[in-house]
XYZ file of C-alpha atoms in Angstrom:
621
model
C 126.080 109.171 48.142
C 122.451 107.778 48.281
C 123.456 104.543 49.675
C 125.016 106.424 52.452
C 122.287 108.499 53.253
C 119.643 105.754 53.344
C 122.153 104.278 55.718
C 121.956 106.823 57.908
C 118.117 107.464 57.261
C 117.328 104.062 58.195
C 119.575 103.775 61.009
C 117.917 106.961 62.461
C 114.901 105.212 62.069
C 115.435 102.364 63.903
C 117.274 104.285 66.814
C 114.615 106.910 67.359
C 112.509 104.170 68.734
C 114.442 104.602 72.062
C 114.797 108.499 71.591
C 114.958 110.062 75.425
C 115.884 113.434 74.107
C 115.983 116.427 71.414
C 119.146 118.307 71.264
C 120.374 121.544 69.830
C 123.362 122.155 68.940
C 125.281 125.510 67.425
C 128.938 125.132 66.419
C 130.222 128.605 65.106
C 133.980 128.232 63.763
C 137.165 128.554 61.908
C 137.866 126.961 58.380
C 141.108 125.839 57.670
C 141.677 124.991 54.043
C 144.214 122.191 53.057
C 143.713 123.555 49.517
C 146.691 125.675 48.074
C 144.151 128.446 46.393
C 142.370 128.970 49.372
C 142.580 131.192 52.237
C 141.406 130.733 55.966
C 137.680 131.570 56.306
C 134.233 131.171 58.306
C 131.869 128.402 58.895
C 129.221 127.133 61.142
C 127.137 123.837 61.735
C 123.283 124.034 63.414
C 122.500 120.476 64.084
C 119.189 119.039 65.841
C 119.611 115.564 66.831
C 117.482 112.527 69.031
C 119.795 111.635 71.936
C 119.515 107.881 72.313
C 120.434 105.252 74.518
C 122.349 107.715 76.529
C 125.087 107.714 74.521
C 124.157 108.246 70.966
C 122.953 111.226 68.265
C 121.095 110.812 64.945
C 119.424 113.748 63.405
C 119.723 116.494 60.504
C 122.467 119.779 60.258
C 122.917 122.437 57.736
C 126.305 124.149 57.800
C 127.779 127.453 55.718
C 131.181 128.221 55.290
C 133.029 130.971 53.347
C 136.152 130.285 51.763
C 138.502 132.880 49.939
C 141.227 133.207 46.862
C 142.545 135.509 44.804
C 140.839 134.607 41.948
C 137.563 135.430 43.588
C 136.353 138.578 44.230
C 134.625 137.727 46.987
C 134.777 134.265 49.123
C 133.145 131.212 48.150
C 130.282 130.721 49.924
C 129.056 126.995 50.784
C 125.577 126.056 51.576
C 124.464 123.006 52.620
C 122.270 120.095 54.674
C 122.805 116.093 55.602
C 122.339 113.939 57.895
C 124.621 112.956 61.246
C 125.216 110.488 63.904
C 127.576 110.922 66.991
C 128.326 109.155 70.278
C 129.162 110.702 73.725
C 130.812 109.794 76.838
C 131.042 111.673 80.159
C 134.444 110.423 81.388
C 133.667 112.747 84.647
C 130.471 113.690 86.078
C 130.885 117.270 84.087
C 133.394 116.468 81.343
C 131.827 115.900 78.103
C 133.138 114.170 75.323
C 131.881 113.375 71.987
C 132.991 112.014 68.085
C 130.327 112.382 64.890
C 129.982 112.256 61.360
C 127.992 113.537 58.940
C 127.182 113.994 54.867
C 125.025 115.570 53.114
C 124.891 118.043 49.828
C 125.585 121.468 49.031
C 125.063 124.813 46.838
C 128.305 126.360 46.309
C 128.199 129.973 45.172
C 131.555 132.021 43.537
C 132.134 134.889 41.894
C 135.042 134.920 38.986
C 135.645 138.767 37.762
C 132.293 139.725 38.179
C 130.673 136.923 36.747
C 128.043 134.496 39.779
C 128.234 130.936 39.027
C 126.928 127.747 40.955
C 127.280 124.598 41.359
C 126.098 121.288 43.078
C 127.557 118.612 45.277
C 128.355 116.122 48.140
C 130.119 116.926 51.473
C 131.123 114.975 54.553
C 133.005 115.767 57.579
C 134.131 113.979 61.161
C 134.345 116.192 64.474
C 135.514 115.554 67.698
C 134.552 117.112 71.258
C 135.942 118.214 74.351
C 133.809 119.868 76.736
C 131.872 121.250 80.179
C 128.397 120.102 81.268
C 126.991 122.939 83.563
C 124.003 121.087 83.916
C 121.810 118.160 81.874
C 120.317 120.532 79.613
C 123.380 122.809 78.418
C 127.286 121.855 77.444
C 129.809 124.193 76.126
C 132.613 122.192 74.339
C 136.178 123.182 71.855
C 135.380 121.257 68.747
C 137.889 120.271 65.699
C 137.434 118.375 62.724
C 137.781 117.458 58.851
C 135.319 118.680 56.106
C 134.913 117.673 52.785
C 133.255 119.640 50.095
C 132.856 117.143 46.664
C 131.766 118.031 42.937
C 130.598 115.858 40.881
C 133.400 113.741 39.500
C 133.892 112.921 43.442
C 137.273 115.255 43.696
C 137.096 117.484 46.407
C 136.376 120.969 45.575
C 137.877 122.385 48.675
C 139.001 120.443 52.039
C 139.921 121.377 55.527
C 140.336 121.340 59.247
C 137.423 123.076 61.338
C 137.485 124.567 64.784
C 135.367 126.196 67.052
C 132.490 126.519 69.970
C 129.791 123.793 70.332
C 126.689 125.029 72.104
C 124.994 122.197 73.393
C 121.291 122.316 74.782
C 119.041 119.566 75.602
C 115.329 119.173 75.604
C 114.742 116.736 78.419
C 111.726 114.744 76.140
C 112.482 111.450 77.686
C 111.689 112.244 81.570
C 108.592 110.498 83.076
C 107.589 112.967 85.676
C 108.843 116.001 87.976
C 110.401 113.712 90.542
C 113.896 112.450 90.344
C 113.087 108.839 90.513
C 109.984 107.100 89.416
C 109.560 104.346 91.737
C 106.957 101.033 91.203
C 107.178 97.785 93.500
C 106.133 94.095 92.694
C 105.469 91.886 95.904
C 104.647 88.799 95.112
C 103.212 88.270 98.618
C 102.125 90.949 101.196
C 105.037 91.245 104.144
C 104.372 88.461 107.088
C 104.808 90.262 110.468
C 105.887 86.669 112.058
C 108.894 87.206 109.656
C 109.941 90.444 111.143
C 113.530 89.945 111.319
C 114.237 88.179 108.111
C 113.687 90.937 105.757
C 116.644 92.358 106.253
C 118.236 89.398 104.403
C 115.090 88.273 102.472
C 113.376 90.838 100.108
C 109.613 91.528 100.801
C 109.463 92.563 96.694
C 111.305 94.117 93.893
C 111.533 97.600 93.412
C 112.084 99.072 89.594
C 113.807 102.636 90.012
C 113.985 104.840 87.489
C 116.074 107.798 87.131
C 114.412 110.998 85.910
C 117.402 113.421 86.611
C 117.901 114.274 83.505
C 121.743 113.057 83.645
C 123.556 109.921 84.754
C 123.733 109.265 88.643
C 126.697 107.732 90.695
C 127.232 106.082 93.783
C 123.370 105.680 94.771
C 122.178 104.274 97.743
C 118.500 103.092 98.334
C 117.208 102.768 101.639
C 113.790 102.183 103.494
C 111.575 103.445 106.365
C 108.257 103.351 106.768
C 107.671 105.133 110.245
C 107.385 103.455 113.719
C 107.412 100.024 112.041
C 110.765 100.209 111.403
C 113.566 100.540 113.209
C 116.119 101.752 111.668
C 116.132 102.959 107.903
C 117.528 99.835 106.084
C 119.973 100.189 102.855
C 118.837 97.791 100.074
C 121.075 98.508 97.418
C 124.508 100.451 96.334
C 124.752 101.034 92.792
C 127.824 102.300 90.966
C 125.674 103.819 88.286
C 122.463 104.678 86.619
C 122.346 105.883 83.524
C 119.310 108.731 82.175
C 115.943 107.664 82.381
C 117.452 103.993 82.349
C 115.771 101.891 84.924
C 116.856 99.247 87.503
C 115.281 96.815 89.425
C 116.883 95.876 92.848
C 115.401 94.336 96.333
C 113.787 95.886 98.608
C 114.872 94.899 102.511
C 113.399 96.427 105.801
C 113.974 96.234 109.505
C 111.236 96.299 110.983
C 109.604 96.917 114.746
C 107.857 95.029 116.889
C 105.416 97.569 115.987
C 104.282 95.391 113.142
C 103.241 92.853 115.502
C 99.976 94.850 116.075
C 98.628 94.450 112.641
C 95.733 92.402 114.194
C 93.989 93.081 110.045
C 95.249 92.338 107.017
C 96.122 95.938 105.981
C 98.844 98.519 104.423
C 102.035 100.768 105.698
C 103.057 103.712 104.053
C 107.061 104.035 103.515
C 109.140 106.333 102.184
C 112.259 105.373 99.831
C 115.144 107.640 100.292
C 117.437 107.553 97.603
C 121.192 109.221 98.036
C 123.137 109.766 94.983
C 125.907 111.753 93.556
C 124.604 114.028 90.669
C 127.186 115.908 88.095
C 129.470 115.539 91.099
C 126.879 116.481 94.271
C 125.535 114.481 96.739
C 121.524 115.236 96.484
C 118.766 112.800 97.955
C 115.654 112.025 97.370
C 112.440 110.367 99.495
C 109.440 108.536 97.504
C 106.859 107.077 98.513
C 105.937 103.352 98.656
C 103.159 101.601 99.782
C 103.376 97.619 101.286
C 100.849 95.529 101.656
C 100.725 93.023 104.971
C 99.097 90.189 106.417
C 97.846 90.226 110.159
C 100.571 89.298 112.578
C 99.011 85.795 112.920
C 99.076 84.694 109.444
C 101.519 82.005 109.007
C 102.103 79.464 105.643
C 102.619 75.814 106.192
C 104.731 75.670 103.278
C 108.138 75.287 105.300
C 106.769 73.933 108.998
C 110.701 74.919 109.782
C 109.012 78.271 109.825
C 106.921 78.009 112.599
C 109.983 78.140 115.283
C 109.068 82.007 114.930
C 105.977 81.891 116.998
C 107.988 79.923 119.500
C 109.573 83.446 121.897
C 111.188 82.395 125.030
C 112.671 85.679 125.367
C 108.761 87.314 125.358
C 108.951 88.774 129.325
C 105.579 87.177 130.448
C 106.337 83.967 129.197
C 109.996 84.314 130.601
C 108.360 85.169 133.816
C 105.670 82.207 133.823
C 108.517 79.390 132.933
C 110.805 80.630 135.689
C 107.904 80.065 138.017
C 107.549 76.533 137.100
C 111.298 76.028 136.853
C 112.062 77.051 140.286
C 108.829 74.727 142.032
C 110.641 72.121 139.624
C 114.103 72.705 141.370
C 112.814 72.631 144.882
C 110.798 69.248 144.544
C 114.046 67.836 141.974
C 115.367 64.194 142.389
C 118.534 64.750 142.184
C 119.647 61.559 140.075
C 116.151 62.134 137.836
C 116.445 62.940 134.218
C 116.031 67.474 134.390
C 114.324 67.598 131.068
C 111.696 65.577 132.204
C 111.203 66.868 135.648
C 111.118 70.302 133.590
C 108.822 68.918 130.626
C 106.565 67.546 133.678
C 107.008 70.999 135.964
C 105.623 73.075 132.408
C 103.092 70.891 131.515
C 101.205 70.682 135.051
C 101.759 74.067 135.394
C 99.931 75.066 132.055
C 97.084 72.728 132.728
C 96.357 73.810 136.089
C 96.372 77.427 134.992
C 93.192 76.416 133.363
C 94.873 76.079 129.610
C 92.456 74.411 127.595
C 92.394 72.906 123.547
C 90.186 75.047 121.983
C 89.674 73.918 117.974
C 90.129 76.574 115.409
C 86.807 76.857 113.411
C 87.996 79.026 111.082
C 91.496 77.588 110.056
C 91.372 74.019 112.006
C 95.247 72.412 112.601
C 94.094 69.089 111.642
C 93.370 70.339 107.844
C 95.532 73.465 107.665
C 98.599 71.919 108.395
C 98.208 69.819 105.426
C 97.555 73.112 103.265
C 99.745 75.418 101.730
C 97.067 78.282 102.656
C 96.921 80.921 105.166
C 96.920 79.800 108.561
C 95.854 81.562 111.678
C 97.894 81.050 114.364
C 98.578 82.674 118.211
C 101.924 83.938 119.710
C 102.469 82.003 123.079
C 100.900 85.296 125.184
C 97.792 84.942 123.311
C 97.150 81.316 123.916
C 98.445 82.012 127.854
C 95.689 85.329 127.763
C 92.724 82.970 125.870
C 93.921 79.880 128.174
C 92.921 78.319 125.058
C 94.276 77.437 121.840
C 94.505 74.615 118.924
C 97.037 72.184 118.891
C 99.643 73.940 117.306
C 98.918 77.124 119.968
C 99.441 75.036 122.371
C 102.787 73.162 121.667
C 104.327 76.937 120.480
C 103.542 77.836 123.902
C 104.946 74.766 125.999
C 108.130 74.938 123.649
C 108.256 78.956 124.499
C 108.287 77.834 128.050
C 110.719 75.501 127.879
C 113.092 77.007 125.437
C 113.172 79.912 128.682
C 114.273 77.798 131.054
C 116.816 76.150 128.640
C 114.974 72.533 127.531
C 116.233 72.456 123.658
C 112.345 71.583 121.971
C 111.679 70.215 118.483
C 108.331 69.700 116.455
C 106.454 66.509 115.246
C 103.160 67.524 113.251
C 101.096 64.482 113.007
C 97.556 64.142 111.175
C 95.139 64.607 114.544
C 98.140 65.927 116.810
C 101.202 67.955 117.422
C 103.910 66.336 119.263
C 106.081 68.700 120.995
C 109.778 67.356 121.117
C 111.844 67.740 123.916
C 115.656 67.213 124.043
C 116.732 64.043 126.714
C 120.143 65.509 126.997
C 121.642 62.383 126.846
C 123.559 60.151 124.446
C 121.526 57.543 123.204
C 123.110 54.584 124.620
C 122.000 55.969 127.932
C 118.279 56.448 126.930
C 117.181 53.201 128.305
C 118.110 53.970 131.711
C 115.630 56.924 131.635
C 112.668 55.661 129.997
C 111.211 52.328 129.468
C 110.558 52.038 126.281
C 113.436 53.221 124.147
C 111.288 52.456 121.162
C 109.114 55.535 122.230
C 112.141 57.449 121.564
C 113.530 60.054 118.480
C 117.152 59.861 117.637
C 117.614 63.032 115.302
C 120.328 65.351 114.950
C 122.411 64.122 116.844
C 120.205 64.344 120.191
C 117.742 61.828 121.479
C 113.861 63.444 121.880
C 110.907 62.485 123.914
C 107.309 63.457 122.817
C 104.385 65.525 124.110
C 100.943 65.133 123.174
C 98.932 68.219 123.053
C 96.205 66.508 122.499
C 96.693 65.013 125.656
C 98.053 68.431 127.276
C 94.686 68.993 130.014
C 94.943 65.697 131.102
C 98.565 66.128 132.590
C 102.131 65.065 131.614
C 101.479 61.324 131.822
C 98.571 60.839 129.381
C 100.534 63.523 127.212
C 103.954 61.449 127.326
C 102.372 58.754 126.728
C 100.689 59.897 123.400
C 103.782 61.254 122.447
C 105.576 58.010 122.590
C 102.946 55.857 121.054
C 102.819 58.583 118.142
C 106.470 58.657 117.517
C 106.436 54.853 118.248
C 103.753 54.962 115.111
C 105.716 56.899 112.975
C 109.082 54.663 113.420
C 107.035 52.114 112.175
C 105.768 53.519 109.329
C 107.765 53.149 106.229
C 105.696 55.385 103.869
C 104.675 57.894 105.939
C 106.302 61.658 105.204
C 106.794 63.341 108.435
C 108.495 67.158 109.125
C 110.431 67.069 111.819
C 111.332 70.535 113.508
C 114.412 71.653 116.012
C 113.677 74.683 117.021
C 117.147 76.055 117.831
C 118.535 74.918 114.202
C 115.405 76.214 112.519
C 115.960 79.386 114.412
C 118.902 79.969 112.274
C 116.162 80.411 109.669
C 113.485 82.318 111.158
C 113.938 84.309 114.469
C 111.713 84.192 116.858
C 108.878 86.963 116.992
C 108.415 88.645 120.109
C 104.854 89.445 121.057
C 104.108 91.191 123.965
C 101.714 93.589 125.109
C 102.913 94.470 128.358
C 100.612 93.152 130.248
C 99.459 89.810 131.133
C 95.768 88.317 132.072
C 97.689 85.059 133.033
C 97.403 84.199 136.584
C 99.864 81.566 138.068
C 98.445 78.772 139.591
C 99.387 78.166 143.421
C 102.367 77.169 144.447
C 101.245 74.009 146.563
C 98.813 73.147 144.149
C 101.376 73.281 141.380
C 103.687 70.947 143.777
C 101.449 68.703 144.486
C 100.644 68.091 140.789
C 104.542 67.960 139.493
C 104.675 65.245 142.286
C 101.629 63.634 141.227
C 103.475 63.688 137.737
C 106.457 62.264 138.666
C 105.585 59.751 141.138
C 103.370 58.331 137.640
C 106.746 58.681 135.799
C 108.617 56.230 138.378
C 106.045 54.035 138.272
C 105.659 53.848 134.164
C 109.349 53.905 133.314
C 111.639 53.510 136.039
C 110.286 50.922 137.920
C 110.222 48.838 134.462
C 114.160 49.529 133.953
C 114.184 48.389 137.906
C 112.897 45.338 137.687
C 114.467 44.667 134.521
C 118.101 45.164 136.164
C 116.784 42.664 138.683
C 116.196 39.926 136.521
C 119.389 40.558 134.499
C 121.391 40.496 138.183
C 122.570 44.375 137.083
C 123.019 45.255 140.140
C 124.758 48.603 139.428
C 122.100 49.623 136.589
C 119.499 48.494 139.436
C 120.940 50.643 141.830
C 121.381 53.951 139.071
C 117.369 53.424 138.769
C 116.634 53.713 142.298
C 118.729 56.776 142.756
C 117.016 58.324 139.742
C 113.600 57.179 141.777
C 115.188 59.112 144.972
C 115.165 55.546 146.780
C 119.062 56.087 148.498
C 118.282 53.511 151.067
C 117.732 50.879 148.557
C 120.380 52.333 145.952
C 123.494 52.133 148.942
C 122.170 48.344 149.284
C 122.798 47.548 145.225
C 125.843 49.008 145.194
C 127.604 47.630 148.653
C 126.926 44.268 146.987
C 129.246 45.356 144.166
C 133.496 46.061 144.384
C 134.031 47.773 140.969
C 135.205 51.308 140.943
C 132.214 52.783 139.807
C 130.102 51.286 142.251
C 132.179 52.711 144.659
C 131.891 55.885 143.672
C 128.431 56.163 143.250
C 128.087 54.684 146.595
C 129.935 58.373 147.558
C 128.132 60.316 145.939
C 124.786 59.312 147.490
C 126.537 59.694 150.940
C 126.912 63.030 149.373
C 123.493 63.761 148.605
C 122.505 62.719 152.198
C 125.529 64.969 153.531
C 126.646 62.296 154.931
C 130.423 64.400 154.629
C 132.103 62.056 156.857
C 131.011 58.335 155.570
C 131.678 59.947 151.892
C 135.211 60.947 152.471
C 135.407 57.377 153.835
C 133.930 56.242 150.897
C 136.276 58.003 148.806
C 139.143 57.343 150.204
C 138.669 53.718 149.789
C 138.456 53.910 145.837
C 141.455 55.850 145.868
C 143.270 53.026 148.052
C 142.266 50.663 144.778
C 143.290 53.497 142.638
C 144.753 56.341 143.438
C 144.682 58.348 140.186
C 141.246 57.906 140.195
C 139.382 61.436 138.507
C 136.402 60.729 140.025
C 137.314 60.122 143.800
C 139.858 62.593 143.786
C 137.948 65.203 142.992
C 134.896 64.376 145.100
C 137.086 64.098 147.749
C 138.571 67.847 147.103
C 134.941 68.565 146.940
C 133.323 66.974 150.301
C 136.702 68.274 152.230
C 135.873 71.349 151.719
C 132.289 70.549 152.901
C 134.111 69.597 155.765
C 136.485 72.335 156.665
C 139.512 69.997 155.472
């Protein structure tokens, strides 16, 4: 008997550690005795308990019963006290349900003919529940059970089946507060405007939620807002369960607004947590308060370079509106056989340096030792560099790649030690780069496209110098074996980190003049025929490749000397290209001539027949 209660005693011990609650409980009843001598009679259990772990009991009781016979003139009365422990379940939000034990000792009292005697011993019982919650604090159950009364030579005295009323009340110790849900959240960094758009899939910290209610909760859903800098209130978790006072921790996602993009300070937003939940079988909800901590919208890590594609917004309207400029000066003065992206790359960057876009060297955060960091950066959106005409290296390129990105150029990323090469897409297979540009060693082949560089160091002196710094410096870094370079696509990065659109609806940025800006994208190309084209000309020459010879001139927008090269040839694709430059002169009637004669070599030739079909309808045909 001691053995068990020191059991019990210690175990009580040990669980009351975790004790949430204090319950009462009041269990008035029927005794049922199994004993031949002994008639039905009364009894009732008062128990006071520590309600653990949300599912267990461990405390004291005291019980009386009253038992009667014939041989007693009046019933046996039973006194006594122990120890219990009991686990419950709620199967249903309001169904209770609940098994115990318990033993202890007890006076019994009798009465034979007159005579009061007494006596000493050891009881224990088992009980099971079945009952209604009406709220966390009070249950009403049916209970049944077994009892046991001992004396001392361990033979029961009397024995029987119980059943009554449990009264059930709960003193709510283990709540922290008066809310539902205590709410605390860990960010290991404060939230990065530039990353706007990624924290709806990336959490900006953990959130540990704890639930006060007094009672389990189901189906919970936690969401945030946090005012005009969001836009929309964002769910970060669904939870099947959460058990009293138990806490959980769980992500914490938001969608923000562009309205975080005027955090020009390193500063705070207050947002509200709305929790939805089932409780004993109601929906409820509940709103806290949380408090985030943010950067400035031009703070920016160089941990993962990949992540500076965010700056880079074609989409932002006065940038949109500035590259479409350019693009359409670019289309008037094209050469029609000329590579687009560099005419475009050449278009951009004339039209950014004679807007008066200067490099301007960032005292406080420098590119040159920032880039190398892992510290916090500061760096502009494209409209501020455009508004400043001024910016570092890394301002600048964002904002040339913005441009082009607009007008569809696919740009990429080279940071180098005293530069930052902006990438731009060829948009053609490599084994055609050397018809384009002299020096195919001044060329990137990397995934699966073929880029040409931009210094913007070089940016304010105009497209050549700056091409030609970009090719030397990705010329240098082909060469060099041991040198760790990040190389950036800005579409596949994008996959990563969306772009951030900054805009202030409004623009300081004045276009420069349309025949200035002409005669400096001429200026610009005229250099580019005479540093790379003219090389792959009089290459061909020497070589006697006639029809690469006469591919170079058309790309040069020489036609006169072009239709020379290729009359001098009879292949097929001579032929042909011989049309096409009729073609370009509209020259309708001497290119339906021309293509008529490379179908006469071959008439299922793709290529005449449908230039044919195309300059017949040129001609009314």
């Amino acid at each position: 008997m001691k053995r068990v209660i020191g059991f019990l005693s210690g175990l009580g011990l040990s669980l009351s550690l975790f004790a949430a609650d204090f319950t009462f409980r009041a269990v008035p009843g029927m005794f049922f005795p199994i004993n031949k001598d002994y008639e039905t009679g009364f009894n009732a259990f008062v128990q006071a308990d520590m309600d653990m772990l949300g599912f267990l009991t461990f405390g004291a009781e005291g019980n009386f019963a009253l038992a009667g016979t014939e041989a007693l003139k009046k019933p046996a009365q039973v006194l006594g006290g122990g120890l219990g422990l009991g686990a419950y379940y709620y199967p249903f939000s309001r169904l209770y349900t609940g098994i115990g034990g318990s033993a202890g000792v007890y006076q019994l009292g009798t009465n034979f003919t007159g005579e009061k005697q007494s006596a000493l011993g050891w009881y224990y019982r088992g009980y099971g529940e079945l009952g209604y919650r009406f709220n966390p604090e009070f249950t009403i159950s049916a209970t049944g059970g077994y009892v046991s009364y001992q004396v001392v030579n361990d033979k029961p005295f009397i024995e029987g089946i119980t059943a009554g009323i449990s009264l059930r009340y709960t003193v709510p110790l283990g709540k922290t507060g008066t809310s539902s849900f205590g709410v605390s959240l860990e960010q290991e960094d404060s939230v990065q405007p530039l990353f706007m758009t990624s924290y709806r899939t990336c959490p900006l910290g953990i959130l540990t939620l704890t639930n006060n209610e007094g009672a389990e909760v189901k189906n919970v859903h936690v969401s945030f807002r946090a005012g005009k800098y969001t836009s929309s209130t964002f769910e970060s978790a669904k939870l099947n369960r959460i058990n009293k006072y138990a806490s959980v921790k769980i992500p914490l996602y938001a969608d923000f607004s562009p309205e975080i993009l005027k955090f020009s300070e390193n500063g705070k937003i207050p947002g509200e947590l709305i929790v939805e939940y089932e409780f004993l079988g109601k929906k409820k909800q509940a709103v806290q308060n949380v408090v985030l901590s943010v950067y400035n919208r031009n703070a920016f890590y160089w941990a993962d370079p990949n992540a500076l594609v965010a700056f880079v917004s074609p989409n932002t309207p006065e940038i949109l509106s500035f590259a479409k400029y350019v693009a359409g000066i670019v289309n008037k003065l094209a050469y029609t056989g000329m590579n687009k992206s560099i005419q475009t790359a050449a278009g951009m960057v004339e039209g950014l340096r004679l807007s008066g876009i200067v490099y301007s060297g960032d005292k406080k955060t420098p590119y040159e030792t920032y880039h190398l960091r892992n510290g916090i950066d500061n760096i502009q959106y494209p409209l501020q560099t455009m508004n400043c005409l001024s910016g570092d290296y890394d301002d600048l390129g964002i904002l040339l790649a913005s441009c082009l990105e607009s007008v569809g150029v696919a740009t990429g990323f080279l940071p180098v030690d005293d530069d930052f090469i902006v990438l731009v897409d060829l948009g053609v297979a490599a084994k055609s780069a050397k018809l384009h540009v002299a020096d195919i060693n001044s060329l990137l082949a990397y995934d699966g496209k073929v880029w040409f560089g931009l210094s913007m160091k070089e940016l304010e002196n105009g497209f050549s110098d700056s091409f030609e710094a970009g090719s030397e410096a990705i010329a240098d870094m082909l060469d060099d074996e041991d040198g760790l370079y990040d190389i950036v696509v800005t579409e596949k990065s994008w996959e990563t980190y969306a772009p951030a659109v900054f805009s202030t609806n409004g623009n300081d940025f004045e276009n420069p003049k349309t025949s200035v800006l002409e005669e400096g994208i001429k200026d610009a190309i005229n250099e580019y025929i005479e540093s790379d084209l003219e090389p792959i000309m009089a290459k061909s020459k020497a070589e006697g490749n006639y029809h690469q010879l006469g591919l170079a001139l058309v790309r040069a927008g020489r036609y006169s000397e072009a239709k020379e090269e290729f009359s001098k040839l009879d292949t097929l694709s001579a032929m042909n290209n011989l049309a096409h430059i009729y073609l370009l002169e509209h020259d309708f009637n001497a290119c339906a001539a021309q293509y008529r004669k490379v179908l006469q070599k071959d008439p299922e030739n793709k290529s005449a027949l449908k230039g044919l079909e195309r300059v017949n309808e040129k001609l009314g045909l």
